[in-house]
mmCIF file of C-alpha atoms in Angstrom:
data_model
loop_
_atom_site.group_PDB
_atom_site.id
_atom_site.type_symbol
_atom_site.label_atom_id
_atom_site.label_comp_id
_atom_site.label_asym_id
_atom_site.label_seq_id
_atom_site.Cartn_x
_atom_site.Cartn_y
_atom_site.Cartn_z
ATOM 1 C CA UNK N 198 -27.821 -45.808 -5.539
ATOM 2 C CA UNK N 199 -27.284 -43.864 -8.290
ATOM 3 C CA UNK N 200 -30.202 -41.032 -7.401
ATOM 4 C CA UNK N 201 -28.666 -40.329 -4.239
ATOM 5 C CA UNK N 202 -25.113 -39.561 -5.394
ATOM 6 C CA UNK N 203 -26.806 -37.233 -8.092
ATOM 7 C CA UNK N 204 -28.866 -35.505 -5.240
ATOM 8 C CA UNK N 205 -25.601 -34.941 -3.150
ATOM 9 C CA UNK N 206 -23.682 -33.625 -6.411
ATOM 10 C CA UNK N 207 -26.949 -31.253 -7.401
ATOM 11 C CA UNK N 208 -26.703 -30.317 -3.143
ATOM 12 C CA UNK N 209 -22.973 -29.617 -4.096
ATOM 13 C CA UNK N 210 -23.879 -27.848 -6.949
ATOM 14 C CA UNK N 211 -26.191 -25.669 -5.257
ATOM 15 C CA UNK N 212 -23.855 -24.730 -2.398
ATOM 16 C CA UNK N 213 -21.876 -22.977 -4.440
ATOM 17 C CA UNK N 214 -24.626 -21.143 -6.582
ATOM 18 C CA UNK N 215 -23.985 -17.035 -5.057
ATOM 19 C CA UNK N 216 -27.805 -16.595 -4.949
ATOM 20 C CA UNK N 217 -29.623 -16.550 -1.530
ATOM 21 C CA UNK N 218 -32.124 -18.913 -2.676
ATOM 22 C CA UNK N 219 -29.898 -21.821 -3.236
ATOM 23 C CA UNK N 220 -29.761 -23.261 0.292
ATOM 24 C CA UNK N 221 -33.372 -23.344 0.341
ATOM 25 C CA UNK N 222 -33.618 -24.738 -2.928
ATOM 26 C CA UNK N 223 -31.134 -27.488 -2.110
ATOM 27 C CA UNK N 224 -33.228 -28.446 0.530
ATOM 28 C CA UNK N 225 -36.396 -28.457 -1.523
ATOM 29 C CA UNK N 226 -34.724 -30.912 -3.809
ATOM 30 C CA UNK N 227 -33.534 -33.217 -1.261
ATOM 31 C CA UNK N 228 -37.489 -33.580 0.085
ATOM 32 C CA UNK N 229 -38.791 -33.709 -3.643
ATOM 33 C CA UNK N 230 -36.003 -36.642 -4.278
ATOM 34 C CA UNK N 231 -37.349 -38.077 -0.445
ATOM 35 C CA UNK N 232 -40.579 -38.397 -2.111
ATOM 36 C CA UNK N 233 -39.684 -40.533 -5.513
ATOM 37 C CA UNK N 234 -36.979 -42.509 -3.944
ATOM 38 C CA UNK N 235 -38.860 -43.733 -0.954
ATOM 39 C CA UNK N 236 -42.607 -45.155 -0.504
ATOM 40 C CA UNK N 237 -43.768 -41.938 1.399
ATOM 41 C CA UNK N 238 -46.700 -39.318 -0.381
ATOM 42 C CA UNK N 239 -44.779 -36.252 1.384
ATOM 43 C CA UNK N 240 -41.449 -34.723 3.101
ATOM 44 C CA UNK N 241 -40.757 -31.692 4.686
ATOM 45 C CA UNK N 242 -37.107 -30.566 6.615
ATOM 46 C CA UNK N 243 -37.875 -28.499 9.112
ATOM 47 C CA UNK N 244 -34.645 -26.303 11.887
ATOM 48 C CA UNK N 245 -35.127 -26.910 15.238
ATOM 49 C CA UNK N 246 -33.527 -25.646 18.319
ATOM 50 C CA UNK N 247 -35.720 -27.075 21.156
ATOM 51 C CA UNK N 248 -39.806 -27.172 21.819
ATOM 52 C CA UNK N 249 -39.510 -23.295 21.531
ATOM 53 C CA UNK N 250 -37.657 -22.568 18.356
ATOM 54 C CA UNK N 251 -38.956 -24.806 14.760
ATOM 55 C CA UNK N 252 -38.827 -23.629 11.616
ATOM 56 C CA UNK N 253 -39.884 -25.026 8.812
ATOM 57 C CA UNK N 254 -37.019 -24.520 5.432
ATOM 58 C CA UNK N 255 -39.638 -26.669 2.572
ATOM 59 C CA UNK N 256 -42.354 -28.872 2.907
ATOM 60 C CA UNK N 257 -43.209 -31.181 -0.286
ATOM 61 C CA UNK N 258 -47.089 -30.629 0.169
ATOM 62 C CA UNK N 259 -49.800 -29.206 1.822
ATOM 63 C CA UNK N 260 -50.783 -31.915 4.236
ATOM 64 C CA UNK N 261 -46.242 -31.868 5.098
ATOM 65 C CA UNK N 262 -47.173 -28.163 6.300
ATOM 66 C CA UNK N 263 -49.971 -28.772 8.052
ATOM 67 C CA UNK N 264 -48.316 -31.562 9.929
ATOM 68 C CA UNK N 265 -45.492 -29.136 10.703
ATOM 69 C CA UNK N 266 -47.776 -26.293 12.282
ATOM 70 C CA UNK N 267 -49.230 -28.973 14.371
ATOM 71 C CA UNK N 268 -46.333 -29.971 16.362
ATOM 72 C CA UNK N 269 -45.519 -26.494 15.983
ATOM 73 C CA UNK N 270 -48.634 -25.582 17.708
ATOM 74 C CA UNK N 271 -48.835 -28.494 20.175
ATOM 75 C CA UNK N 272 -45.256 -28.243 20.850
ATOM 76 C CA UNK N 273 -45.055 -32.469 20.712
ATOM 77 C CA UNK N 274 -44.984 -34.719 17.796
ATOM 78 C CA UNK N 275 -42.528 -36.761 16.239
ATOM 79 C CA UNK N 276 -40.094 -34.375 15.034
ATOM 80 C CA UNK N 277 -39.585 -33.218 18.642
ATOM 81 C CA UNK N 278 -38.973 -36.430 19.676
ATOM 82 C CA UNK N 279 -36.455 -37.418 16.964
ATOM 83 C CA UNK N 280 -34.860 -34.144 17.782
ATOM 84 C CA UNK N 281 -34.511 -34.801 21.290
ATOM 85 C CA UNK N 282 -33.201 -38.494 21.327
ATOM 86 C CA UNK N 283 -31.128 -38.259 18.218
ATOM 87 C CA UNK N 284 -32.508 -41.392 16.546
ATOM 88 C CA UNK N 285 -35.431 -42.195 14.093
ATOM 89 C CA UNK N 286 -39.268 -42.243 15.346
ATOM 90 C CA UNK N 287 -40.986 -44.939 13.011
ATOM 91 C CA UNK N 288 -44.561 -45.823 12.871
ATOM 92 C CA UNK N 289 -45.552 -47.833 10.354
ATOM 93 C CA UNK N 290 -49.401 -47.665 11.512
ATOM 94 C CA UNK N 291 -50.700 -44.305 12.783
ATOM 95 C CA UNK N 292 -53.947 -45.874 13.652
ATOM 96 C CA UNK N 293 -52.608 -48.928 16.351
ATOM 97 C CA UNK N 294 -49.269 -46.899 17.592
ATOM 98 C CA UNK N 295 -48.875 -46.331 20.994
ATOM 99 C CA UNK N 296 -47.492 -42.875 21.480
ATOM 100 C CA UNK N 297 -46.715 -41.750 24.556
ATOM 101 C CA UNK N 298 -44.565 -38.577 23.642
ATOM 102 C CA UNK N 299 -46.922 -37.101 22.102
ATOM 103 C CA UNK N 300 -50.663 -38.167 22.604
ATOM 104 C CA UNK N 301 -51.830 -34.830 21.802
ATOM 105 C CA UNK N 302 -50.674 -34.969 18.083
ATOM 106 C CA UNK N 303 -51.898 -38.888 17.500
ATOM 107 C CA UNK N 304 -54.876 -37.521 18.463
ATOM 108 C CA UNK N 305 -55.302 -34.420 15.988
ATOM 109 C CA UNK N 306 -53.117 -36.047 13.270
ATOM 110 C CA UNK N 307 -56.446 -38.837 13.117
ATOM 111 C CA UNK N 308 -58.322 -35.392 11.073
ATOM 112 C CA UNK N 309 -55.686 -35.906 8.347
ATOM 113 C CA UNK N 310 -54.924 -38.046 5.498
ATOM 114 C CA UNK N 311 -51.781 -40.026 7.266
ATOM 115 C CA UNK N 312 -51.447 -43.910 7.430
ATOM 116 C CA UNK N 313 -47.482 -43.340 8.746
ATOM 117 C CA UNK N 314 -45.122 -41.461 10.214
ATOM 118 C CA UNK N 315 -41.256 -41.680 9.709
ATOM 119 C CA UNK N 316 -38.988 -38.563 11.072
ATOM 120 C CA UNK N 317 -35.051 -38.626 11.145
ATOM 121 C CA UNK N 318 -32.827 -36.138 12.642
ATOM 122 C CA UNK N 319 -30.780 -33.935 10.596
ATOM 123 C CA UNK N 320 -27.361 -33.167 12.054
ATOM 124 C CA UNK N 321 -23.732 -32.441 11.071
ATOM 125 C CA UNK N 322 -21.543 -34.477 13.033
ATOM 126 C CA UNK N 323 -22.784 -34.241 16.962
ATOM 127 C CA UNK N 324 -24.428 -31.380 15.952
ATOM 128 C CA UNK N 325 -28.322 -31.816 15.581
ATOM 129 C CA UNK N 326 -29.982 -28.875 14.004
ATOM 130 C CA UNK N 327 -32.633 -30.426 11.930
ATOM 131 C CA UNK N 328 -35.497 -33.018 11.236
ATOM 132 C CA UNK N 329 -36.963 -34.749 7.833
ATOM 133 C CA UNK N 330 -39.889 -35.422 8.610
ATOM 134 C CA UNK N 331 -42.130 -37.674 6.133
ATOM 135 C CA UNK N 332 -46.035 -39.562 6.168
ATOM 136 C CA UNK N 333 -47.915 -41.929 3.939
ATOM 137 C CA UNK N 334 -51.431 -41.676 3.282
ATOM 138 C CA UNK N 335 -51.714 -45.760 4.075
ATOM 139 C CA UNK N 336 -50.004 -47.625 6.572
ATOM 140 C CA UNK N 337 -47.047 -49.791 5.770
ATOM 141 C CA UNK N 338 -43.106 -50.115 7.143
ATOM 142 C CA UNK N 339 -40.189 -49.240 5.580
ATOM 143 C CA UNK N 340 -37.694 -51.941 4.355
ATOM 144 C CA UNK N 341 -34.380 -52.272 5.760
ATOM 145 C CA UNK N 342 -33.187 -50.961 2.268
ATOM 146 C CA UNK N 343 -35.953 -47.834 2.564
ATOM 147 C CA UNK N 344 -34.357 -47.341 6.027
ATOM 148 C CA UNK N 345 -31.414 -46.729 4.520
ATOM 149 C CA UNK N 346 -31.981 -44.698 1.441
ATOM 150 C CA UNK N 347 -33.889 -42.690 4.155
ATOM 151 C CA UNK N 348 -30.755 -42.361 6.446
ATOM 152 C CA UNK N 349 -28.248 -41.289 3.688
ATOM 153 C CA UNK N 350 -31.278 -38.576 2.689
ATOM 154 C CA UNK N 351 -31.429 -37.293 6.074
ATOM 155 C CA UNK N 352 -27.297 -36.727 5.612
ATOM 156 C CA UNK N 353 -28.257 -35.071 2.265
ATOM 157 C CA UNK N 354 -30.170 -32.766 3.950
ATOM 158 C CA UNK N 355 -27.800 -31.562 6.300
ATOM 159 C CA UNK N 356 -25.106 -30.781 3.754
ATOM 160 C CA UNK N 357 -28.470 -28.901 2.196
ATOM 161 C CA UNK N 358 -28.568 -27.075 5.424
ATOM 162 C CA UNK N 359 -25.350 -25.905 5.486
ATOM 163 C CA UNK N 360 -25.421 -23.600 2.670
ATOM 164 C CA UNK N 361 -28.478 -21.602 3.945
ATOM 165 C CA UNK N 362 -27.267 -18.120 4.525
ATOM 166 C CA UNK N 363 -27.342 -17.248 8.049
ATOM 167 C CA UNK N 364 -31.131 -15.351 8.716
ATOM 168 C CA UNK N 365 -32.693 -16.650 6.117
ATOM 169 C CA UNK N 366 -36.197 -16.960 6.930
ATOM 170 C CA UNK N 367 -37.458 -18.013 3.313
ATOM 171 C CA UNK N 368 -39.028 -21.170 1.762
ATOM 172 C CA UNK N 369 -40.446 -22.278 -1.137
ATOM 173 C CA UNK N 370 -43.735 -23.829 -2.068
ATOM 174 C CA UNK N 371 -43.868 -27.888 -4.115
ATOM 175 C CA UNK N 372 -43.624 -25.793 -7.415
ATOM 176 C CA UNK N 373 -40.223 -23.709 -6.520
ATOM 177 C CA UNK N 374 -42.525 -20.449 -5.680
ATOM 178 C CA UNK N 375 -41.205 -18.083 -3.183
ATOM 179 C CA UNK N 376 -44.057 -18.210 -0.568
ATOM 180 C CA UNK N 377 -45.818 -14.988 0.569
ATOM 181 C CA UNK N 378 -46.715 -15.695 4.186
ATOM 182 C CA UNK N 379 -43.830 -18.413 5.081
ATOM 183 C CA UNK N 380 -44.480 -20.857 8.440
ATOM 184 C CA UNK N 381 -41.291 -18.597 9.319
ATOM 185 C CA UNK N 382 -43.680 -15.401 9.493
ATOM 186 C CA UNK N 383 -46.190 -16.366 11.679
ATOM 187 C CA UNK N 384 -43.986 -18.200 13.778
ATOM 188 C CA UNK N 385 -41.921 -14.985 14.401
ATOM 189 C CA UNK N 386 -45.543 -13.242 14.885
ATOM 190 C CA UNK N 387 -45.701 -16.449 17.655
ATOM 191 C CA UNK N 388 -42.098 -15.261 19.457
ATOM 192 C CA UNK N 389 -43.656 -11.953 18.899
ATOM 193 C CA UNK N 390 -46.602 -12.904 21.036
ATOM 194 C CA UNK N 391 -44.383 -15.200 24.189
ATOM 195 C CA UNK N 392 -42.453 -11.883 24.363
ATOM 196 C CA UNK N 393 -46.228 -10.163 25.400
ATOM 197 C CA UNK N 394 -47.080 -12.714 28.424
ATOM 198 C CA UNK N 395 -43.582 -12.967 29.521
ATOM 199 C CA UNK N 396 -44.288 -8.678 30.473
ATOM 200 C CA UNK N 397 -47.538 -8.846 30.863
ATOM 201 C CA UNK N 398 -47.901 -12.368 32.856
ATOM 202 C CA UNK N 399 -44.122 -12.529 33.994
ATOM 203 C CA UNK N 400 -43.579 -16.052 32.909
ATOM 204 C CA UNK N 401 -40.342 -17.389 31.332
ATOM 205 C CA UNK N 402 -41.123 -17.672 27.833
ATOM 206 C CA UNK N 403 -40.875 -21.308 28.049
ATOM 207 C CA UNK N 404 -43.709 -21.040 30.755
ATOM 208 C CA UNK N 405 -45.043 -18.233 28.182
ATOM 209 C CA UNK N 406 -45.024 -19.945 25.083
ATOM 210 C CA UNK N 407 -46.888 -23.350 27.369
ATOM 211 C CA UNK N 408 -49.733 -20.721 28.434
ATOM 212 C CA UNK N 409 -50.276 -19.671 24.907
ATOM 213 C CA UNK N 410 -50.423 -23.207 23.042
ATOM 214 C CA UNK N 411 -52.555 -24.585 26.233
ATOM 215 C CA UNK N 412 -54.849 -21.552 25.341
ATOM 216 C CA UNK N 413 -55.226 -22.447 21.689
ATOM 217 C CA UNK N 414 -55.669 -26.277 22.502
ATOM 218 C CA UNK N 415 -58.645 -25.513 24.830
ATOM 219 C CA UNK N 416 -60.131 -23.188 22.221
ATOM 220 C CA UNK N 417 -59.575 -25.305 19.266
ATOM 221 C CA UNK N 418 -57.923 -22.791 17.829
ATOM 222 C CA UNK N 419 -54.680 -22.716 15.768
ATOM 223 C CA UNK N 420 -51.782 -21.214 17.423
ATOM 224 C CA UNK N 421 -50.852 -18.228 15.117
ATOM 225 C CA UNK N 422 -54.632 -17.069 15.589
ATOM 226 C CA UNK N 423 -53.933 -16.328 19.324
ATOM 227 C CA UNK N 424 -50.930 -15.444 18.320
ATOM 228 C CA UNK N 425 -51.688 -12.785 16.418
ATOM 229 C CA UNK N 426 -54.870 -11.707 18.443
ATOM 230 C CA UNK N 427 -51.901 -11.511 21.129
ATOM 231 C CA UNK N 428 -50.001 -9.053 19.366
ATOM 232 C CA UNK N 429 -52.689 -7.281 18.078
ATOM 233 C CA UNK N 430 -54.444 -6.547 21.266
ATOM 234 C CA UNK N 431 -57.573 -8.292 20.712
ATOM 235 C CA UNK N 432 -56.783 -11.229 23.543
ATOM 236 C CA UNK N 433 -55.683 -10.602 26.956
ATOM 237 C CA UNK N 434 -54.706 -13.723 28.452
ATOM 238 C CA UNK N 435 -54.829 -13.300 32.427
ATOM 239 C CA UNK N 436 -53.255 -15.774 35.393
ATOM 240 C CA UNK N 437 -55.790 -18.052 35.402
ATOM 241 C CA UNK N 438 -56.910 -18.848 31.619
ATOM 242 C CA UNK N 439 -55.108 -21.941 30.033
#
């Protein structure tokens, strides 16, 4: 297809632009071009390391971000599982899929705007280090031919990834703005706050980090809230709160 080998050569292009922003730009492009070339109303690539560590680089939209600092937040959804098993997590139909890795998220994700769900993992040879994660606002599969365009995206993206500078935290917004308060922010602000309980409740921060979200589950609130309230000393989470 000719779109894709123009994305790859803009990629190219980008990686060897000198300014910082580049890497995060090339990745910006490769969701925007996820978005025309394939039947999906949003796209987002987002680093990962394990359940603990996910950073969002650009997310197409404002329901994409969302989505991300939901599974960020629950610490399930589909990006963790594509992440952990290496292959694609497809569901055509939110609504009637069965989702045992992660019944937490179908059952928040119902309070948004999302009819599908299709996440591929980003990775460089053996190396996995990423996911593109994309929804629909109305149910529907993707053709064997989508599947593909989708696959050789997800490949984009990784050559995308490779030319972020090493630390760099930033993203940008749909419109190519440099974002004020990135998902990277209060996430640290989140790493901040599992380096608290691991002192104050001597947990591992895996342990840690499970207290925390379990906290902001069963008080409806978003994670970066008790997060910050964490940090800031307005929350003191003792042994037997969850």
């Amino acid at each position: 297809m000719a779109e894709l080998e123009a994305l790859r050569a803009a990629v190219l292009a980008a990686l060897d632009d000198p300014d910082a922003a580049a890497g995060v730009d090339a990745v910006g492009r490769v969701c925007r071009a996820c978005v025309r070339l394939l039947p999906v109303d949003g796209a987002a690539v987002s680093i990962m390391s394990d359940a603990q560590n996910r950073e969002t680089v650009y997310a197409s939209d404002a329901v994409s971000v969302a989505l991300g600092e939901l599974q960020f937040s629950l610490g399930e959804g589909p990006c963790f599982q594509a992440y952990a098993t290496g292959g694609p997590v497809l569901v055509p139909d939110l609504a009637k899929a069965a989702a045992p890795h992660w019944p937490v998220f179908a059952a928040q994700v119902a309070d948004y705007p999302v009819g599908a769900l299709f996440t591929f993992p980003v990775q460089i040879g053996t190396i996995r280090l990423a996911t593109l994660d994309t929804y629909r606002t109305t149910a529907g599969p993707l053709s064997a031919a989508e599947l593909s365009v989708a696959l050789q995206v997800a490949d984009i993206a990784a050559l995308a990834l490779s030319g972020l500078a090493a630390g760099d935290d930033s993203w940008l917004d749909e419109d190519g703005r440099w974002l004020e308060e990135s998902s990277t922010m209060r996430h640290r602000q989140v790493h901040q706050a599992t380096g608290v309980l691991i002192i104050q409740l001597e947990l591992p921060a895996g342990q840690a980090l499970s207290r925390m979200r379990a906290y902001a589950f069963s008080h409806d609130r978003p994670l970066a809230d008790i997060a910050a309230d964490i940090v800031g000393r307005r929350l003191l989470l003792v042994e037997d709160q969850g």
